[in-house]
Short mmCIF file of C-alpha atoms in Angstrom, two decimals:
data_model
loop_
_atom_site.label_atom_id
_atom_site.label_comp_id
_atom_site.label_asym_id
_atom_site.label_seq_id
_atom_site.Cartn_x
_atom_site.Cartn_y
_atom_site.Cartn_z
CA MET A 1 107.72 85.97 63.39
CA LYS A 2 104.68 85.91 61.05
CA LYS A 3 101.56 88.07 60.77
CA ILE A 4 98.23 86.53 60.65
CA PHE A 5 95.10 88.17 59.71
CA LEU A 6 91.64 86.57 60.88
CA TYR A 7 88.03 87.97 61.09
CA THR A 8 85.91 88.08 64.11
CA ILE A 9 82.45 88.69 64.37
CA LEU A 10 81.22 90.87 66.83
CA SER A 11 77.59 91.57 67.58
CA PHE A 12 76.68 94.75 69.54
CA ILE A 13 73.14 93.30 71.63
CA ILE A 14 71.04 96.25 73.10
CA PHE A 15 68.82 94.97 75.62
CA GLY A 16 65.25 94.89 74.84
CA CYS A 17 66.03 95.33 70.89
CA SER A 18 66.48 92.78 68.18
CA VAL A 19 69.51 92.51 66.53
CA ASP A 20 69.58 92.62 62.49
CA ASN A 21 72.20 92.28 59.64
CA SER A 22 73.52 96.22 60.63
CA ASP A 23 74.43 95.28 64.07
CA ILE A 24 77.26 93.15 62.89
CA GLN A 25 80.65 94.34 62.19
CA ILE A 26 83.44 92.52 60.61
CA LEU A 27 86.80 93.60 62.18
CA PRO A 28 90.33 92.38 61.49
CA VAL A 29 92.35 90.98 63.97
CA THR A 30 96.34 91.11 63.74
CA ILE A 31 98.50 88.19 65.37
CA LEU A 32 101.89 87.92 65.68
CA GLN A 33 103.00 84.29 65.71
CA GLY A 34 106.25 84.09 67.92
CA ASN A 35 107.95 85.62 70.88
CA VAL A 36 108.52 89.32 71.10
CA ILE A 37 111.44 91.17 73.01
CA LEU A 38 111.35 94.65 73.17
CA ARG A 39 114.95 95.72 74.62
CA THR A 40 114.58 99.73 73.45
CA GLN A 41 111.93 102.14 73.03
CA ALA A 42 112.65 101.74 69.30
CA ASP A 43 111.68 98.30 69.36
CA VAL A 44 108.57 99.14 71.14
CA ASP A 45 108.00 101.86 68.38
CA ALA A 46 108.44 99.23 65.50
CA ILE A 47 106.22 96.86 66.88
CA GLY A 48 103.28 98.93 67.54
CA ALA A 49 103.56 100.54 64.34
CA GLN A 50 101.93 96.97 63.01
CA ARG A 51 99.40 97.20 65.37
CA TYR A 52 99.06 93.71 66.60
CA ASN A 53 96.17 92.52 68.67
CA VAL A 54 97.17 88.97 69.43
CA ILE A 55 100.93 87.94 70.56
CA ASN A 56 100.95 84.05 70.19
CA GLY A 57 103.91 83.49 72.30
CA TYR A 58 105.22 85.67 75.12
CA LEU A 59 105.94 89.61 75.58
CA ASN A 60 109.21 90.70 77.05
CA ILE A 61 109.19 94.57 77.57
CA GLY A 62 112.64 95.15 78.40
CA ASP A 63 115.52 92.92 78.26
CA ARG A 64 115.05 89.28 79.03
CA TRP A 65 116.79 86.80 81.35
CA ALA A 66 119.06 83.99 80.25
CA GLU A 67 121.22 81.74 81.70
CA ASP A 68 124.15 83.58 80.74
CA HIS A 69 122.95 86.92 80.41
CA ILE A 70 121.88 89.54 83.17
CA PRO A 71 119.16 92.02 81.56
CA VAL A 72 120.86 95.31 80.17
CA PRO A 73 118.38 98.38 81.46
CA SER A 74 116.36 99.59 79.01
CA ASP A 75 115.50 103.07 77.52
CA ILE A 76 112.10 102.35 77.43
CA THR A 77 109.69 105.08 78.54
CA ASP A 78 106.34 104.98 76.74
CA LEU A 79 104.29 101.99 76.02
CA SER A 80 101.43 103.78 74.19
CA PRO A 81 102.59 102.11 70.99
CA LEU A 82 101.18 99.02 72.40
CA ASN A 83 97.91 99.99 72.52
CA THR A 84 96.14 97.45 70.27
CA ILE A 85 97.44 94.19 72.13
CA ILE A 86 94.45 92.54 73.81
CA SER A 87 95.95 88.80 74.42
CA VAL A 88 99.19 87.30 74.68
CA THR A 89 99.21 83.61 74.90
CA ARG A 90 102.15 83.00 77.28
CA GLN A 91 103.51 85.65 79.73
CA VAL A 92 104.06 89.43 79.70
CA GLU A 93 107.33 90.12 81.35
CA ILE A 94 107.84 93.79 82.26
CA GLN A 95 111.84 93.72 82.96
CA SER A 96 114.39 96.29 83.97
CA ASN A 97 112.97 99.13 82.76
CA PRO A 98 114.53 102.09 85.14
CA LEU A 99 112.88 105.07 83.18
CA LEU A 100 109.18 103.54 82.78
CA THR A 101 106.79 104.79 85.19
CA SER A 102 103.60 103.92 83.44
CA LEU A 103 101.86 100.98 82.02
CA GLU A 104 99.17 103.10 80.25
CA GLY A 105 100.24 101.57 76.76
CA LEU A 106 98.69 98.03 77.93
CA SER A 107 95.30 99.31 78.63
CA GLN A 108 93.65 96.81 76.08
CA LEU A 109 95.30 93.72 77.11
CA SER A 110 93.11 91.50 78.62
CA VAL A 111 94.64 88.05 79.13
CA ALA A 112 97.94 86.47 79.39
CA SER A 113 99.44 83.16 81.11
CA GLY A 114 101.31 85.31 83.55
CA LEU A 115 102.30 88.72 84.61
CA ILE A 116 105.78 89.32 85.90
CA VAL A 117 106.96 92.79 86.88
CA ASN A 118 110.59 92.67 88.02
CA ASP A 119 113.22 95.62 88.29
CA ASN A 120 111.25 98.60 87.42
CA GLU A 121 112.67 101.06 89.83
CA ASN A 122 110.23 103.83 88.90
CA LEU A 123 107.21 102.00 88.48
CA ALA A 124 104.41 103.31 90.93
CA SER A 125 101.79 101.54 89.92
CA LEU A 126 99.82 99.06 87.52
CA ASP A 127 97.26 101.46 86.41
CA GLY A 128 97.31 100.81 82.54
CA LEU A 129 96.40 97.24 83.18
CA THR A 130 92.40 98.14 84.35
CA ASN A 131 91.25 95.86 81.52
CA PHE A 132 93.29 92.80 82.38
CA ARG A 133 90.77 90.08 83.07
CA ALA A 134 92.37 86.63 82.88
CA ILE A 135 95.71 84.78 83.29
CA GLU A 136 95.43 81.56 81.44
CA GLY A 137 97.48 78.10 82.36
CA ASN A 138 100.02 77.72 79.33
CA SER A 139 103.43 76.75 80.71
CA PHE A 140 106.25 79.17 80.18
CA VAL A 141 110.00 79.64 81.51
CA SER A 142 111.07 82.74 83.42
CA ARG A 143 114.52 82.97 84.80
CA GLN A 144 115.51 79.91 84.37
CA THR A 145 112.68 78.38 86.15
CA VAL A 146 109.55 76.46 84.43
CA TYR A 147 105.97 77.64 85.37
CA SER A 148 102.87 75.58 84.65
CA GLY A 149 101.29 78.82 84.01
CA GLY A 150 98.99 81.32 86.09
CA VAL A 151 101.74 83.61 87.70
CA ILE A 152 101.51 86.94 89.17
CA SER A 153 105.06 87.96 90.20
CA PHE A 154 106.69 91.40 91.31
CA LEU A 155 110.22 91.59 92.15
CA ASN A 156 112.54 94.52 93.06
CA ASN A 157 109.90 97.67 92.08
CA ALA A 158 110.58 99.69 95.15
CA SER A 159 108.55 102.51 93.90
CA LEU A 160 105.42 100.24 93.60
CA THR A 161 102.52 101.42 95.60
CA SER A 162 99.75 100.34 93.92
CA ILE A 163 98.72 97.18 92.22
CA GLU A 164 94.86 97.71 92.63
CA ALA A 165 94.34 97.61 88.73
CA LEU A 166 94.54 94.05 88.90
CA SER A 167 91.00 94.02 90.96
CA ASN A 168 89.18 93.65 87.65
CA ILE A 169 90.65 90.15 87.28
CA ASN A 170 88.05 87.32 87.04
CA PRO A 171 88.31 84.82 90.01
CA GLN A 172 91.77 82.74 89.48
CA VAL A 173 93.20 79.87 90.35
CA LEU A 174 97.27 80.32 90.00
CA ASN A 175 100.24 78.53 90.47
CA SER A 176 102.25 81.26 92.12
CA VAL A 177 101.58 84.53 93.70
CA SER A 178 104.84 86.40 94.44
CA VAL A 179 105.29 89.81 95.90
CA ASN A 180 108.99 90.62 96.45
CA THR A 181 110.83 93.83 97.76
CA THR A 182 108.22 96.57 96.70
CA GLY A 183 106.88 99.60 98.22
CA LEU A 184 103.26 98.28 98.75
CA THR A 185 101.34 98.91 101.85
CA SER A 186 98.69 96.33 101.02
CA LEU A 187 97.83 93.77 98.45
CA GLU A 188 94.81 95.47 97.45
CA GLY A 189 94.37 94.16 93.54
CA LEU A 190 94.62 90.67 94.38
CA GLU A 191 91.18 90.18 95.85
CA ASN A 192 89.93 87.60 93.32
CA ILE A 193 92.95 85.20 93.62
CA THR A 194 91.04 82.06 94.98
CA ASN A 195 93.59 79.25 94.99
CA VAL A 196 97.35 79.24 94.70
CA ALA A 197 99.92 76.66 94.92
CA THR A 198 102.49 79.02 96.07
CA LEU A 199 102.25 82.29 97.89
CA GLN A 200 105.16 84.55 98.51
CA VAL A 201 105.25 87.73 100.48
CA ILE A 202 108.88 88.82 101.04
CA ASN A 203 110.53 91.92 102.10
CA ASN A 204 108.06 94.43 101.68
CA ASN A 205 109.23 97.29 104.15
CA ASN A 206 105.79 98.84 104.11
CA LEU A 207 103.47 96.20 103.94
CA THR A 208 101.21 96.58 106.84
CA SER A 209 98.21 94.17 105.70
CA LEU A 210 97.27 91.03 103.91
CA ALA A 211 93.56 91.76 104.06
CA ALA A 212 93.19 92.12 100.07
CA LEU A 213 93.61 88.25 100.24
CA GLU A 214 90.21 87.86 101.22
CA GLY A 215 88.92 85.64 98.30
CA LEU A 216 91.54 83.23 99.04
CA THR A 217 90.39 79.78 99.86
CA ALA A 218 93.27 77.58 99.48
CA ILE A 219 96.98 77.43 99.65
CA ASN A 220 98.42 74.20 98.30
CA ASN A 221 101.96 73.74 98.75
CA THR A 222 104.02 76.60 99.90
CA LEU A 223 103.63 79.75 102.02
CA LEU A 224 106.66 81.99 102.33
CA ILE A 225 106.07 85.21 104.12
CA PHE A 226 109.52 86.84 105.70
CA GLY A 227 111.15 90.29 106.04
CA ASN A 228 108.06 92.48 105.99
CA ASP A 229 108.88 94.67 109.11
CA LEU A 230 105.32 95.89 109.72
CA LEU A 231 103.36 92.83 109.13
CA SER A 232 101.40 91.58 112.32
CA ASN A 233 98.05 90.26 110.92
CA TYR A 234 97.55 87.06 109.55
CA CYS A 235 94.33 85.96 110.21
CA ILE A 236 93.18 86.40 106.42
CA LEU A 237 95.06 83.32 106.18
CA GLN A 238 93.26 81.34 108.80
CA ALA A 239 90.59 79.66 106.37
CA PRO A 240 93.04 78.82 103.37
CA LEU A 241 95.54 76.98 106.14
CA GLN A 242 92.41 75.24 107.71
CA ASN A 243 91.47 73.84 104.24
CA ASN A 244 94.97 72.68 103.78
CA SER A 245 97.00 72.27 106.54
CA ALA A 246 99.46 70.04 105.10
CA LEU A 247 101.73 72.37 103.54
CA GLU A 248 105.18 71.17 102.14
CA ILE A 249 106.75 74.37 103.07
CA TYR A 250 105.70 76.82 105.66
CA ASN A 251 108.10 79.73 106.55
CA VAL A 252 106.70 82.77 108.49
CA SER A 253 109.63 84.86 109.83
CA GLU A 254 111.38 88.26 110.37
CA ASN A 255 108.21 90.31 110.22
CA GLN A 256 106.92 92.10 113.15
CA PHE A 257 104.88 88.93 114.38
CA ASN A 258 105.43 85.53 113.03
CA PRO A 259 102.77 83.11 114.12
CA THR A 260 103.36 79.28 113.84
CA GLN A 261 101.13 77.75 110.74
CA GLN A 262 99.07 76.00 114.05
CA ASN A 263 98.72 79.55 115.48
CA ILE A 264 97.14 81.08 112.22
CA ILE A 265 94.70 77.78 112.25
CA ASP A 266 93.77 78.16 115.71
CA GLY A 267 92.91 81.97 115.23
CA ASP A 268 96.22 83.22 117.09
CA CYS A 269 96.90 85.15 114.20
CA SER A 270 97.62 88.83 114.97
CA GLN A 271 99.39 90.96 117.33
#
């Protein structure tokens, strides 16, 4: 890994006032070239001490999946040392951290290629990500799957009851959105997802509403919604399915109500 120092010019313009040279500040931006895997709290502390602003690679908080390696649970409890990171050029993966209860240390993060939050059994919300603004489309590999970029994924976070922090994301076209085995009752936070190739909502026992997908205009390839015991209203998906009725994969099953694709298109979408 290599550290590079760049300098950016930030100008602060106050409405109605002119800007002179005194309004321009030269601030250093520290870039880490390479991927980062933080398996322990000591790793988090060590990287945090370097005060990086940009990671030109992926950031893995917790152990990382590999073909021959299942992640070992970490001892990470505090992400505050990472509070200078503003950009990650590939994905941010928060994986296998059973003691982690907060993402507050990622409060400056604004852009990444994907956000993957898996196997964090005591994480209740994403509140530390309120400055997260954009998911860019760089390709990456996660769990032996190649993504073309633009991914939001939550898997096996049983205590996760809020993803509202993501509501500040700019309108996004994504490759995949996956919400799998969480404690969510709604998808509030995903209002600005406008177009997605694959949408998966699976095994969320408390989920009662998809209404937060109000900004979604198209599902291009795959819709999987199953194992959500309390889910009975899919009307928010009527327009996206009308815009593309030729999905390659459609599976809505084992929920409280299980309409066909044509049912939803025709407006027979709730019970």
